[in-house]
mmCIF file of C-alpha atoms in Angstrom:
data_model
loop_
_atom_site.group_PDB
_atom_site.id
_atom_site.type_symbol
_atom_site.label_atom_id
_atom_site.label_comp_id
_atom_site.label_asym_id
_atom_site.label_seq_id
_atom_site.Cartn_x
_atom_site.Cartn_y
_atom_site.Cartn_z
ATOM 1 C CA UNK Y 1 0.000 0.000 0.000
ATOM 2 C CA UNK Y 2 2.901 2.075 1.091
ATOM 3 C CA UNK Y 3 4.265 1.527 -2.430
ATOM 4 C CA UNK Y 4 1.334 2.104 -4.300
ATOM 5 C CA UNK Y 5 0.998 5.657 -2.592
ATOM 6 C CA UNK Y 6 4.545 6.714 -3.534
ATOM 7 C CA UNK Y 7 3.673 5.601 -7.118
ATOM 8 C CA UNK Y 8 0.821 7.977 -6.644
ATOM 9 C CA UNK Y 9 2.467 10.733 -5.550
ATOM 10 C CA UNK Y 10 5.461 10.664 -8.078
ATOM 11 C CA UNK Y 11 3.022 10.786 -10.879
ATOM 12 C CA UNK Y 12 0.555 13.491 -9.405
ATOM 13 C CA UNK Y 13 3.747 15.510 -8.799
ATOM 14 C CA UNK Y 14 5.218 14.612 -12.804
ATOM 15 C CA UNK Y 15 1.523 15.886 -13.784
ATOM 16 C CA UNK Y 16 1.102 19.073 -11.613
ATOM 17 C CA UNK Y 17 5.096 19.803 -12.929
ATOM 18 C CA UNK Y 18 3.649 19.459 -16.635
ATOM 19 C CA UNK Y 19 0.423 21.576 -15.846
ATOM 20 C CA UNK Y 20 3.049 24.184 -14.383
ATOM 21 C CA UNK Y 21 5.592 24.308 -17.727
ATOM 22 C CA UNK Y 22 2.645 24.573 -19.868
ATOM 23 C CA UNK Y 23 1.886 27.186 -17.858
ATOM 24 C CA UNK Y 24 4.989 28.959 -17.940
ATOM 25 C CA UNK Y 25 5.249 28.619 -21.592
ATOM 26 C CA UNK Y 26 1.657 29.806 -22.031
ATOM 27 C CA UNK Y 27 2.927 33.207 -20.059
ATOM 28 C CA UNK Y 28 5.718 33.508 -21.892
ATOM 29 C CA UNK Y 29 4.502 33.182 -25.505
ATOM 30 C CA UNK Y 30 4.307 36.291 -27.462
ATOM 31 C CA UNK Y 31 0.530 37.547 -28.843
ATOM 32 C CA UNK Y 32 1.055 40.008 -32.093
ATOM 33 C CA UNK Y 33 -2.235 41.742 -32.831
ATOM 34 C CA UNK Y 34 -3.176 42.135 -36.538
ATOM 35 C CA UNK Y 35 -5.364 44.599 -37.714
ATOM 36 C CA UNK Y 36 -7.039 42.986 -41.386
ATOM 37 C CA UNK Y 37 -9.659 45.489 -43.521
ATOM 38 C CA UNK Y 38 -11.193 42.557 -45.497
ATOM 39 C CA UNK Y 39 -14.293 40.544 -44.053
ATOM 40 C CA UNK Y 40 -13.514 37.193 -41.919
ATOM 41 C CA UNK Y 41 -14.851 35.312 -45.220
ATOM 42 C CA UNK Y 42 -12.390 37.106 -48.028
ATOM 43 C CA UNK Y 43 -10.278 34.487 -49.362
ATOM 44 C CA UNK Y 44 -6.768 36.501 -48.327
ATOM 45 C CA UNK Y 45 -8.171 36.452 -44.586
ATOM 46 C CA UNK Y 46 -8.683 32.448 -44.870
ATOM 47 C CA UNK Y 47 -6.449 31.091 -47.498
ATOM 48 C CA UNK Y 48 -3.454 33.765 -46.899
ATOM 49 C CA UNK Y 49 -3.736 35.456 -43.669
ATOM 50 C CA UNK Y 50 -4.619 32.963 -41.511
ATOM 51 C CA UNK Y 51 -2.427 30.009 -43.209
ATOM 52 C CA UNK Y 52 0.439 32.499 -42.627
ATOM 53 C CA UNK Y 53 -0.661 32.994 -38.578
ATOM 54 C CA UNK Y 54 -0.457 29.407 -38.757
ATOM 55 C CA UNK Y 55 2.566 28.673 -40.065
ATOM 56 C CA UNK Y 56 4.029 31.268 -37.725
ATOM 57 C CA UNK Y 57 2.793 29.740 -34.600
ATOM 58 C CA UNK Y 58 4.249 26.187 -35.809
ATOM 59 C CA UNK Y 59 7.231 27.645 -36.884
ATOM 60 C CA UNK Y 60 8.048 29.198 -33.356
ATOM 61 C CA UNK Y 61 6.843 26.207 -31.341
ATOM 62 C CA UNK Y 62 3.681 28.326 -29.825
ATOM 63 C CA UNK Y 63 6.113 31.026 -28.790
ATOM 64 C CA UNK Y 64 4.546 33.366 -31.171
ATOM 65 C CA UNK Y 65 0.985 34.082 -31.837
ATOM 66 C CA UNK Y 66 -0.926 35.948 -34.483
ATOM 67 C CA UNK Y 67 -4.188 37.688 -33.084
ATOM 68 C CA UNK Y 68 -6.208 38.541 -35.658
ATOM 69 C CA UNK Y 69 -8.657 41.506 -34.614
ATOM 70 C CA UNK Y 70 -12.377 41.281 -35.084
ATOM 71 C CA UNK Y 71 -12.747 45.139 -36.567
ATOM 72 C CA UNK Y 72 -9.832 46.674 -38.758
ATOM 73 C CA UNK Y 73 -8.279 49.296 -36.491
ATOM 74 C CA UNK Y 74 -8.451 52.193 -39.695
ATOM 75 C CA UNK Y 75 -9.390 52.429 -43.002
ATOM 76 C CA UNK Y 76 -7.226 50.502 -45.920
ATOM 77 C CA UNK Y 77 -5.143 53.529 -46.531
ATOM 78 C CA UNK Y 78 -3.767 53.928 -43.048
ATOM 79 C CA UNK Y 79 -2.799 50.486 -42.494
ATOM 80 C CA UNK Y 80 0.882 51.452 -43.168
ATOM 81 C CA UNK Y 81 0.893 54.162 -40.595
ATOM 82 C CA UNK Y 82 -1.214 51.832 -38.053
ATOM 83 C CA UNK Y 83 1.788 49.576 -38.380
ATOM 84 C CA UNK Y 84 4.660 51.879 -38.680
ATOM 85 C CA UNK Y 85 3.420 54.127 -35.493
ATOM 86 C CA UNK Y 86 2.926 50.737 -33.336
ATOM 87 C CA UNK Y 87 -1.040 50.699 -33.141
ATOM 88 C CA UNK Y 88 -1.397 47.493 -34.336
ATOM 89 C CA UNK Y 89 1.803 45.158 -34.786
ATOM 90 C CA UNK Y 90 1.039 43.299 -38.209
ATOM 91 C CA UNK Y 91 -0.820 44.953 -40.740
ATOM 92 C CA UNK Y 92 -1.170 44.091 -44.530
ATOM 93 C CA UNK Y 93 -2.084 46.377 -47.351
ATOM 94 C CA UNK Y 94 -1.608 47.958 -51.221
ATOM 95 C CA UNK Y 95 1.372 50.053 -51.452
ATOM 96 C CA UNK Y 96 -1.114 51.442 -54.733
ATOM 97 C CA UNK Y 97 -3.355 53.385 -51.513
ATOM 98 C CA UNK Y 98 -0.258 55.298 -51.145
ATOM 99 C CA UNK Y 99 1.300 56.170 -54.138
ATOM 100 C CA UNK Y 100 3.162 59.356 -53.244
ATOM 101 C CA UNK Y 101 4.887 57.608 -50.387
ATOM 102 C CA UNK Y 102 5.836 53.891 -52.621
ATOM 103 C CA UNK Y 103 6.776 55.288 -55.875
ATOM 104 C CA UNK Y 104 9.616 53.666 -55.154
ATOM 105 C CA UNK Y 105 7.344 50.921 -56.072
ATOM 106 C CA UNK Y 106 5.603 52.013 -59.205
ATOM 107 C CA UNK Y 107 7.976 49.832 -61.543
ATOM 108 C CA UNK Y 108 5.844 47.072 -60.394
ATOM 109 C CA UNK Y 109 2.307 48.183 -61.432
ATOM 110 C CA UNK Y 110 3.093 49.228 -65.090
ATOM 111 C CA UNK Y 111 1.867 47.253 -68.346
ATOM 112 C CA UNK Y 112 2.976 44.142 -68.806
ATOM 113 C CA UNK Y 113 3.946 43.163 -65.593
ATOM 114 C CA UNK Y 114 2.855 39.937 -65.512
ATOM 115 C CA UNK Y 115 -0.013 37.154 -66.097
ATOM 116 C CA UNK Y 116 1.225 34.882 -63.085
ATOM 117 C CA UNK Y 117 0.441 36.431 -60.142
ATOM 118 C CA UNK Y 118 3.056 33.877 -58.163
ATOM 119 C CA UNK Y 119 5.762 34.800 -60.409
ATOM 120 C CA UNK Y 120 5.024 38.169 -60.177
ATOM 121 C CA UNK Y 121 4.954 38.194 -56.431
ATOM 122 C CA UNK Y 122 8.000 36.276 -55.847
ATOM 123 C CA UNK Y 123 10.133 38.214 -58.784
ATOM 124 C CA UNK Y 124 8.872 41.435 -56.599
ATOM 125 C CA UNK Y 125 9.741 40.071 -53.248
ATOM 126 C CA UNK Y 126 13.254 39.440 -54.549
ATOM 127 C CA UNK Y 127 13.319 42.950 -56.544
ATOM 128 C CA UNK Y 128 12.818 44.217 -52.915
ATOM 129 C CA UNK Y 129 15.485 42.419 -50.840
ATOM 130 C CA UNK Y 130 17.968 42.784 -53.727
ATOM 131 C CA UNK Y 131 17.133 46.575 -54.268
ATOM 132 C CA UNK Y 132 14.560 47.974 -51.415
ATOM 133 C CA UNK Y 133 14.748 46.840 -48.636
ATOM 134 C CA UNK Y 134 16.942 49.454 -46.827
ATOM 135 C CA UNK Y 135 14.788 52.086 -49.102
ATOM 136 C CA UNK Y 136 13.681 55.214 -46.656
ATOM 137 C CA UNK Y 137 10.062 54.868 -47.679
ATOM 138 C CA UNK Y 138 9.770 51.483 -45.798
ATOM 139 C CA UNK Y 139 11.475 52.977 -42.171
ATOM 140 C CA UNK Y 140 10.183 51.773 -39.206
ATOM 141 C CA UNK Y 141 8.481 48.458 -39.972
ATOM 142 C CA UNK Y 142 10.156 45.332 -41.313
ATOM 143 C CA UNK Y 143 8.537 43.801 -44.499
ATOM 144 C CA UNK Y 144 7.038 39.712 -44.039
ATOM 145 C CA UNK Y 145 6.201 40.160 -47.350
ATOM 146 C CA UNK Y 146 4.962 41.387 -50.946
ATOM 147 C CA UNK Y 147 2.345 40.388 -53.182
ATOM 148 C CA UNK Y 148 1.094 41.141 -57.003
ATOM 149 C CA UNK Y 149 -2.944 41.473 -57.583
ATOM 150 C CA UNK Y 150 -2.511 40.022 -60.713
ATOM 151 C CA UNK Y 151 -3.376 41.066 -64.564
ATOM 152 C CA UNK Y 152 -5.313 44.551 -64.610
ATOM 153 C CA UNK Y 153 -8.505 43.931 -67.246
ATOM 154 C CA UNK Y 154 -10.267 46.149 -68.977
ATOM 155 C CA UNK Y 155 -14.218 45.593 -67.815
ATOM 156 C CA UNK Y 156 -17.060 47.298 -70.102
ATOM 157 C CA UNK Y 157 -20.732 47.300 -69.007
ATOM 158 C CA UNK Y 158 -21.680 47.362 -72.930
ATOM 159 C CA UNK Y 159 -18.877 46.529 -75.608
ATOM 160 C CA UNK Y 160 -16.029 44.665 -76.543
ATOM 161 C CA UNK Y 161 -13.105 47.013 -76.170
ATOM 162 C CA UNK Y 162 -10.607 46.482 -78.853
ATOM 163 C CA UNK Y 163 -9.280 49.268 -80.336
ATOM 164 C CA UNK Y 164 -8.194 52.991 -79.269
ATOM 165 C CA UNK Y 165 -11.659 54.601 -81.156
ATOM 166 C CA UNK Y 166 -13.505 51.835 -78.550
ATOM 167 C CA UNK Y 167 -12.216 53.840 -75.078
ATOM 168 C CA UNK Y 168 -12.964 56.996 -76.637
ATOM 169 C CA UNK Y 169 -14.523 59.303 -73.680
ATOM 170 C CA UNK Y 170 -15.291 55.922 -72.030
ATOM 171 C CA UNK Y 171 -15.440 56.858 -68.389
ATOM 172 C CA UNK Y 172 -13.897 54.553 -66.799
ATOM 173 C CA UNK Y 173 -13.177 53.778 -63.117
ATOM 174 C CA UNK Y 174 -9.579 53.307 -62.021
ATOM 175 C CA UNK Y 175 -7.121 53.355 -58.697
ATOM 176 C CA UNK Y 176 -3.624 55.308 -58.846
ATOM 177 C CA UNK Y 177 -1.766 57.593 -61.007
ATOM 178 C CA UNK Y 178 -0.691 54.793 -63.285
ATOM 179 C CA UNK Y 179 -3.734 53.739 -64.062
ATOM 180 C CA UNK Y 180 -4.696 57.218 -63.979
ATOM 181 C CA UNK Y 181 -2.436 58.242 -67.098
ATOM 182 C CA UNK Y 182 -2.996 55.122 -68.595
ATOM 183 C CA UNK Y 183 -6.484 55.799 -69.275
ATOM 184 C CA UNK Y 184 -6.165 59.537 -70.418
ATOM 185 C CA UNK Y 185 -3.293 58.853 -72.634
ATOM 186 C CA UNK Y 186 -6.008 56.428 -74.604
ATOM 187 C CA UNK Y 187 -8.449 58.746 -74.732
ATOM 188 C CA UNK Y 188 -10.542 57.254 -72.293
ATOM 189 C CA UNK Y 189 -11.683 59.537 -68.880
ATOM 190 C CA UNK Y 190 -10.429 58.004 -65.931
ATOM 191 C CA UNK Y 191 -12.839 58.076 -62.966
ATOM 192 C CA UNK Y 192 -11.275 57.495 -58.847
ATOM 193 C CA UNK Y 193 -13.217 55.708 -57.017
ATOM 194 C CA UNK Y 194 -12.786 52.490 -55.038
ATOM 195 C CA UNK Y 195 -13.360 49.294 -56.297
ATOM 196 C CA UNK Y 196 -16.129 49.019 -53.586
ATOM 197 C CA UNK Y 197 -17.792 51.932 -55.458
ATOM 198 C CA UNK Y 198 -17.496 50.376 -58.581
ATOM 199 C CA UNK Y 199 -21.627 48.451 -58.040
ATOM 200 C CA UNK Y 200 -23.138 51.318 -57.371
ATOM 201 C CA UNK Y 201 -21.228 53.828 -59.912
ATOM 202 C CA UNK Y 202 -22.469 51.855 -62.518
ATOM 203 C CA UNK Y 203 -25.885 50.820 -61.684
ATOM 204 C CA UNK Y 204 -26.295 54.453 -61.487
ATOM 205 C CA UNK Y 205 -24.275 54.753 -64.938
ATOM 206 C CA UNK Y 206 -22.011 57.286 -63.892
ATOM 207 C CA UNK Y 207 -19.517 54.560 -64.895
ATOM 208 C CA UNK Y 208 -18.746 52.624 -68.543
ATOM 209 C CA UNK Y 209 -16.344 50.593 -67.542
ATOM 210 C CA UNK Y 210 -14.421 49.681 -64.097
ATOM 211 C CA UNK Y 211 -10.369 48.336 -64.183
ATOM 212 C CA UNK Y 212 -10.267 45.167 -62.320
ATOM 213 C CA UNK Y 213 -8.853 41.759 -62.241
ATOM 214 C CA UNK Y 214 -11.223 38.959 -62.962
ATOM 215 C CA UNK Y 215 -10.905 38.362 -59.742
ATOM 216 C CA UNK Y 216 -12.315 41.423 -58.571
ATOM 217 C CA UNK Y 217 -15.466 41.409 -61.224
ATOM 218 C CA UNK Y 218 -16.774 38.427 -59.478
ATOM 219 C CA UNK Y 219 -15.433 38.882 -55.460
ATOM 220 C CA UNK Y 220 -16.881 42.287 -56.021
ATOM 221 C CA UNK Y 221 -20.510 41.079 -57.162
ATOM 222 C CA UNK Y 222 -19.829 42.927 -60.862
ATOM 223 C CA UNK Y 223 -20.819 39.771 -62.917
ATOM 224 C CA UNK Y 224 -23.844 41.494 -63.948
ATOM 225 C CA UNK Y 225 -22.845 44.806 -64.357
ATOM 226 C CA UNK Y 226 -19.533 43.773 -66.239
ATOM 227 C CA UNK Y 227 -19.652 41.141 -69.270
ATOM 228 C CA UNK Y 228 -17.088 42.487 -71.714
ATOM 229 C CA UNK Y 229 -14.118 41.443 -70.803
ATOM 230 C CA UNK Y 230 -10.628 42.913 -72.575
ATOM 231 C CA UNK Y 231 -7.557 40.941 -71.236
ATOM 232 C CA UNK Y 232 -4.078 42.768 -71.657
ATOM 233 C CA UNK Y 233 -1.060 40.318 -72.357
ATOM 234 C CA UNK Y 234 0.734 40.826 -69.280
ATOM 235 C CA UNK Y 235 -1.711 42.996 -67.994
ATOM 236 C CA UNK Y 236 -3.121 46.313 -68.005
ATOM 237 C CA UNK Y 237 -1.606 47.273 -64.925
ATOM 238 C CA UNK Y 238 -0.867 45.820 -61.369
ATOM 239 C CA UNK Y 239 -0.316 46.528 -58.091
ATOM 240 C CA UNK Y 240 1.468 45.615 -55.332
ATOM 241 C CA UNK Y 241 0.816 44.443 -51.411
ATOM 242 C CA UNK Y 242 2.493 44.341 -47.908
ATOM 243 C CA UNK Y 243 2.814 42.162 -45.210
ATOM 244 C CA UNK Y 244 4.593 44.140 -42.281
ATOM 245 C CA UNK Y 245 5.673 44.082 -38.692
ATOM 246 C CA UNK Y 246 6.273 46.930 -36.579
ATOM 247 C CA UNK Y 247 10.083 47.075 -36.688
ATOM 248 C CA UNK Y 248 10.178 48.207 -32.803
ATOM 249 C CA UNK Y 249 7.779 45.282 -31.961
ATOM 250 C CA UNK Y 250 9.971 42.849 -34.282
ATOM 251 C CA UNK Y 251 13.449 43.670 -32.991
ATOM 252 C CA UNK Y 252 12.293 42.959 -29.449
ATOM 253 C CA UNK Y 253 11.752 38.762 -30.477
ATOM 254 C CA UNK Y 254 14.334 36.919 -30.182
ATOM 255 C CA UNK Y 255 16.800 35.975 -33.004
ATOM 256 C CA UNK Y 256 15.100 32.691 -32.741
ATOM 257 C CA UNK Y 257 11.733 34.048 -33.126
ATOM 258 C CA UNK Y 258 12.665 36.233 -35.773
ATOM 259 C CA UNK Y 259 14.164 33.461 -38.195
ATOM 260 C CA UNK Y 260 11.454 30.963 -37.628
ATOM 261 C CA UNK Y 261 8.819 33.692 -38.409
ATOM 262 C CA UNK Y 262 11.102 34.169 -41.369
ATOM 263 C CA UNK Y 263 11.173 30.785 -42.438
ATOM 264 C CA UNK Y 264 7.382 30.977 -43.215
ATOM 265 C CA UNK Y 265 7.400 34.775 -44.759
ATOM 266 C CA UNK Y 266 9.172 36.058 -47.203
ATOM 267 C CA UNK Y 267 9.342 34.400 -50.804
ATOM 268 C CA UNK Y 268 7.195 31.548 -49.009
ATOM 269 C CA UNK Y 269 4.748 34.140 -48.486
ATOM 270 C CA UNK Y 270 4.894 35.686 -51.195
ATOM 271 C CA UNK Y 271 4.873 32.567 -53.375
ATOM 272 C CA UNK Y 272 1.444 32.066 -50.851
ATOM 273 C CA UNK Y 273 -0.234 34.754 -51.679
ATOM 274 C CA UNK Y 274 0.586 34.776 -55.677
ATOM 275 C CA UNK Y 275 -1.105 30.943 -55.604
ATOM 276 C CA UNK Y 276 -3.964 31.867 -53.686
ATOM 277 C CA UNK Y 277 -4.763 35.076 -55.954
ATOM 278 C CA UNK Y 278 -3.700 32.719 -59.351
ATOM 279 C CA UNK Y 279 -6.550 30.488 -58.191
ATOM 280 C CA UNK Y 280 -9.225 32.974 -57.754
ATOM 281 C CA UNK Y 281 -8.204 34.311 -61.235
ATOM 282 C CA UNK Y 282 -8.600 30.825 -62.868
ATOM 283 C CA UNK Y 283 -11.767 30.346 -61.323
ATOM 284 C CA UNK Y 284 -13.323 33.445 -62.115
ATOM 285 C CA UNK Y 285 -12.822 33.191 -65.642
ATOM 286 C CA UNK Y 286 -14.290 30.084 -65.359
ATOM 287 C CA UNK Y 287 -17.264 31.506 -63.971
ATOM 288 C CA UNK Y 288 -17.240 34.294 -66.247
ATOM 289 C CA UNK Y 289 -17.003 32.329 -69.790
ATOM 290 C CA UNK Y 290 -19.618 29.835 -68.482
ATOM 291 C CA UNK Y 291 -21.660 32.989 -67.696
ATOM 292 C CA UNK Y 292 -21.605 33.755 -71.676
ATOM 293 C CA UNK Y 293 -19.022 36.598 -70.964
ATOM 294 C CA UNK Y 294 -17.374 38.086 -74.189
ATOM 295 C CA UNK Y 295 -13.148 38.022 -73.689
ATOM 296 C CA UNK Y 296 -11.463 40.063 -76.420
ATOM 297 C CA UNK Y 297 -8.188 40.635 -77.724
ATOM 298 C CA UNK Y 298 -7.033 44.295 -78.143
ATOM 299 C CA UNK Y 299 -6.209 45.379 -81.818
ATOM 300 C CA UNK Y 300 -1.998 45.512 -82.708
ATOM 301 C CA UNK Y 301 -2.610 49.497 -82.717
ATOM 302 C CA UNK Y 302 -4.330 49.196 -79.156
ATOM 303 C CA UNK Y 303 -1.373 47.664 -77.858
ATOM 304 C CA UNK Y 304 1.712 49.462 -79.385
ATOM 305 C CA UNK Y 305 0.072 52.584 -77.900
ATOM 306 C CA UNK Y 306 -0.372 50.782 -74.678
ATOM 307 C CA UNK Y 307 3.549 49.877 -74.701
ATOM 308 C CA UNK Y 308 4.392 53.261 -75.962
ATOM 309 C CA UNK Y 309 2.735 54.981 -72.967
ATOM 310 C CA UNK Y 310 4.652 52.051 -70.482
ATOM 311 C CA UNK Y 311 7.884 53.127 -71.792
ATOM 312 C CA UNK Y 312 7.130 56.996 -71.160
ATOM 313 C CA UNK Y 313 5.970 56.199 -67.751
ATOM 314 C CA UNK Y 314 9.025 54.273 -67.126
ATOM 315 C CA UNK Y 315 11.353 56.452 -68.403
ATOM 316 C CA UNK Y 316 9.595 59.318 -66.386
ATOM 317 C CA UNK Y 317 10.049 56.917 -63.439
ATOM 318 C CA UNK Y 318 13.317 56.659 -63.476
ATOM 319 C CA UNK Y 319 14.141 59.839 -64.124
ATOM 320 C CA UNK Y 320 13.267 60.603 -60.598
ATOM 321 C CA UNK Y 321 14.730 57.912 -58.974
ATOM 322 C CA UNK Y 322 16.984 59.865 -56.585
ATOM 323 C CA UNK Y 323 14.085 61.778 -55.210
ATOM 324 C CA UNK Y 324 12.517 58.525 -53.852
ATOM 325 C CA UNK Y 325 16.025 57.025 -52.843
ATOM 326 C CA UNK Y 326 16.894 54.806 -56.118
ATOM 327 C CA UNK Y 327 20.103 55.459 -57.905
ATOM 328 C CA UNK Y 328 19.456 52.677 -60.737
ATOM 329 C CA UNK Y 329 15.887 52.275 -61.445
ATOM 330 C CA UNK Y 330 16.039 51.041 -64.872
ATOM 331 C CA UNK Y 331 18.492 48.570 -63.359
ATOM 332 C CA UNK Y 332 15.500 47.506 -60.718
ATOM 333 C CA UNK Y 333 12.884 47.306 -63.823
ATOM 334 C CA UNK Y 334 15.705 45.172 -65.677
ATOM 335 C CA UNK Y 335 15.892 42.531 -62.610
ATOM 336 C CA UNK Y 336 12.285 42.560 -61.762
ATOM 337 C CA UNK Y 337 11.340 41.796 -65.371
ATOM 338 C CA UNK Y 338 13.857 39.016 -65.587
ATOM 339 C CA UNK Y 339 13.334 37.249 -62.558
ATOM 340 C CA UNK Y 340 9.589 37.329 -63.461
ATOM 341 C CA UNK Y 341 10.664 35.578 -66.687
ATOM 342 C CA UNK Y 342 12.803 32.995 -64.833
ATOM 343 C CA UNK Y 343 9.918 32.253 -62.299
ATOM 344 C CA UNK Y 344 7.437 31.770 -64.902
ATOM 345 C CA UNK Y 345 9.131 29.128 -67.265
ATOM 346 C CA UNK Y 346 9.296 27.024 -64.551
#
């Protein structure tokens, strides 16, 4: 009996000793707060955002934790500031919102970037850690991160869009200064106004036409409003995401923390989040030819002016390079578009 109650004891000691280290490790794990402007249900909250938080809190053994926040702290547009200032620790966002403050990214978001949204992520993430990353305009937060939308599309509520004469005073909704010149360079009259906007702008036909991915036309409940489809080889435009830290927050992990965090960011996220916005593209052009959608192909004249209007832009671009910090953009445009080359004849 004696014995038996040692036996006891031993193992109700061995189990209050694990109850207390899982204690101890419980108190000492690390909670990061993320503030996320999408709804719970958005495909980059499920299939990007939260796959990432996983992968984070395997990667550091449960030391590190990604809390995602029920309400976005701000609006879209200040989700750079939320994370730079230290609101919020992790935020995510489109460099596009910002355009003054990124045109360091702008090379990115011209015509032609891409038609692989992977590629296109992963050439940018290593245009960034090759050229950018030390770049003044990201100070104060460390970059998890980067991502490509994917192929800008031409959308038209009423006709096939295939030559210049066809965008003639089309007024068109758009998002940034690219897109911006794009569209009055073509004749067209470029409209700004969120892509949230975009339902009601043209029910109420203050709209013709809307720039979006495919993506977009359907996430955005524009099936309807949007059958005329005119796809851009390479694209009409991009543009270009964030995943960021708070650099004060991230420099106070440990070096172990930080690599293993890293292990699961980076061109693994990026390559993420280029897959997960590939697949939505696939499957809403699915959805949109089996809808009876018309897909066109711009005229030869329709795209030399598109390409002669990139390489004005770009030249313009670089051209100003050392007022945003860059002392060889064409250089950056050169690697980008080659590693974007590389990534996609694999």
């Amino acid at each position: 009996m004696l014995k038996n109650n040692k036996i006891k004891s031993l193992a109700v000691g061995i189990g209050a000793g694990l109850v207390l280290s899982s204690i101890s490790l419980a108190a000492k794990a690390t909670t990061l707060t993320m503030s996320n402007w999408v709804p719970p249900t958005h495909f980059v909250t499920t299939d990007i955002l939260q796959v990432w938080a996983d992968k984070v809190d395997a990667a550091t053994d449960g030391r590190v934790n990604v809390r995602m926040l029920p309400k976005p702290i701000g609006s879209p547009a200040q989700h750079w500031e939320l994370v730079r200032k230290g609101v919020v620790d992790i935020t995510w966002g489109n460099f596009t919102y910002e355009p003054d403050r990124f045109k360091v990214m702008w090379f990115a978001e011209m015509p032609f970037n891409g038609e692989r949204a992977e590629a296109t992520s992963v050439a940018l993430w290593d245009t960034y850690q090759k050229y950018l990353k030390d770049n003044a305009a990201f100070a104060g937060v460390k970059v998890l991160g980067v991502g490509s939308l994917g192929p800008g599309v031409i959308n038209h509520s009423s006709k096939d869009i295939v030559s210049l004469e066809d965008l003639s005073n089309q007024k068109v909704r758009m998002g940034g200064p690219i897109q911006k010149r794009l569209l009055e360079e073509l004749g067209a009259v470029p409209v700004a106004a969120p892509a949230t906007k975009a339902y009601e702008l043209l029910e109420g036909r203050v709209l013709d036409a809307s720039l979006h991915t495919l993506e977009s036309v359907v996430n955005f409940r524009l099936t309807e409003q949007l059958p005329h489809h005119t796809e851009i080889p390479g694209g009409f435009y991009d543009a270009t995401f964030f995943l960021a830290i708070n650099e004060r927050k991230w420099n106070k992990l440990s070096e172990e923390d930080r690599q293993a965090i890293m292990s699961v960011s980076g061109e693994v996220f990026s390559s993420l989040w280029g897959q997960e916005f590939q697949r939505q593209i696939d499957q809403a052009e699915s959805e949109l030819q089996a809808a009876g959608h018309s897909f066109n192909t711009p005229s030869s004249a329709l795209l030399e002016k598109i390409a002669e209007i990139r390489e004005r832009m770009i030249e313009d671009w670089a051209s100003e390079g050392e007022t945003f910090g860059v002392s060889k953009p064409l250089e950056i445009v050169e690697f980008h578009q080659n590693r974007y080359q590389e990534l996609s004849d694999k």
